[in-house]
Structure formats: C-alpha cells, structure tokens
C-alpha cells in the first residue's frame, strides 16, 4: 500500500489486513508464548504472521523462502499478552 502525502511524498506501508493469526493446533491450547514471523522486503514489513509453535513458524518460513526469494524472514518469540489480553 502506498500512502500519498502532501507535497508529493510517498510512503510504503503494510496492508492492515495482511496480518494473519495462524495458530494451528495451538489455538486449542493457548500458551503464553507465540512465535512471530516477519516478512521484510526492501527494508519494509510486508507481512506478519503468528504461530503457536516454533516448528510451525519455521515450516512456514521454509515454504515461503521458496515462493518469495526476495523477502527476508525472521522468527521471534513473543508473549501472547503483547497480542491480546
């Protein structure tokens, strides 16, 4: 998404609807730890996904690296309370 600012400046932003909450089997067993996967392209956040386990996040990254070789992916542990109460 490109945001046109006054004065002709343009700023790239991630689409708000591109955040996916992919908790897989962990949704039935909510935990205090989630795994956040960020996809970055040209220095900008392109997509952020959440997973219930590190294995799910790493499997997602492996699949996406084949489909989107121009993206950089990172997997990070976060507290579930940072996402919802």
XYZ file of C-alpha atoms in Angstrom:
85
model
C 0.000 0.000 0.000
C 1.336 3.426 -0.831
C 0.284 6.433 1.191
C 0.432 9.703 -0.771
C 1.372 12.620 1.453
C 1.088 16.343 0.834
C 3.999 17.686 -1.146
C 4.294 14.608 -3.367
C 5.989 12.391 -0.734
C 5.057 8.726 -0.838
C 5.358 6.257 1.992
C 5.024 2.468 1.702
C 3.072 0.702 4.413
C 1.936 -2.861 5.056
C -1.749 -3.569 4.450
C -3.578 -3.861 7.793
C -5.418 -6.950 6.519
C -2.160 -8.785 5.785
C -1.625 -9.800 9.428
C -2.629 -13.433 9.828
C -3.120 -15.288 13.088
C -2.110 -18.838 12.161
C -2.128 -20.639 15.463
C -2.740 -24.094 14.013
C -3.158 -26.768 16.669
C -2.018 -24.387 19.372
C -5.281 -22.426 19.228
C -6.899 -25.177 21.314
C -4.075 -24.981 23.873
C -3.411 -21.273 24.279
C 0.064 -20.603 25.611
C 1.838 -17.580 26.974
C 4.410 -17.756 24.171
C 3.721 -17.243 20.477
C 6.114 -17.194 17.526
C 6.023 -14.164 15.273
C 7.258 -14.406 11.709
C 8.006 -11.143 9.879
C 8.482 -10.975 6.133
C 10.504 -7.914 5.102
C 11.007 -6.680 1.568
C 13.224 -3.719 0.684
C 13.521 -2.836 4.363
C 9.767 -2.623 4.940
C 7.469 -5.001 6.820
C 5.478 -6.859 4.183
C 3.663 -9.476 6.276
C 3.490 -10.544 9.918
C 2.148 -13.953 10.952
C 1.781 -15.590 14.363
C 2.166 -19.277 15.143
C 1.623 -21.425 18.208
C 4.930 -23.303 17.935
C 8.408 -22.595 16.623
C 8.196 -25.649 14.347
C 5.089 -24.240 12.629
C 6.785 -20.872 12.138
C 9.962 -22.413 10.721
C 7.976 -24.666 8.374
C 6.122 -21.580 7.136
C 9.417 -19.719 6.581
C 10.909 -22.661 4.662
C 7.858 -22.790 2.375
C 7.778 -19.013 1.870
C 11.500 -18.776 1.066
C 10.840 -20.977 -1.956
C 7.850 -18.886 -3.068
C 9.192 -15.404 -2.188
C 13.002 -15.428 -2.547
C 13.182 -11.608 -2.430
C 11.798 -11.475 1.134
C 13.804 -11.682 4.351
C 12.157 -13.737 7.094
C 12.688 -13.668 10.833
C 11.144 -15.798 13.576
C 10.890 -14.347 17.062
C 9.358 -15.483 20.347
C 6.803 -13.041 21.800
C 4.462 -13.014 24.790
C 0.827 -13.688 23.937
C -0.130 -10.758 26.165
C 1.558 -8.474 23.615
C -1.099 -9.541 21.112
C -4.231 -9.892 23.222
C -5.269 -9.826 26.894
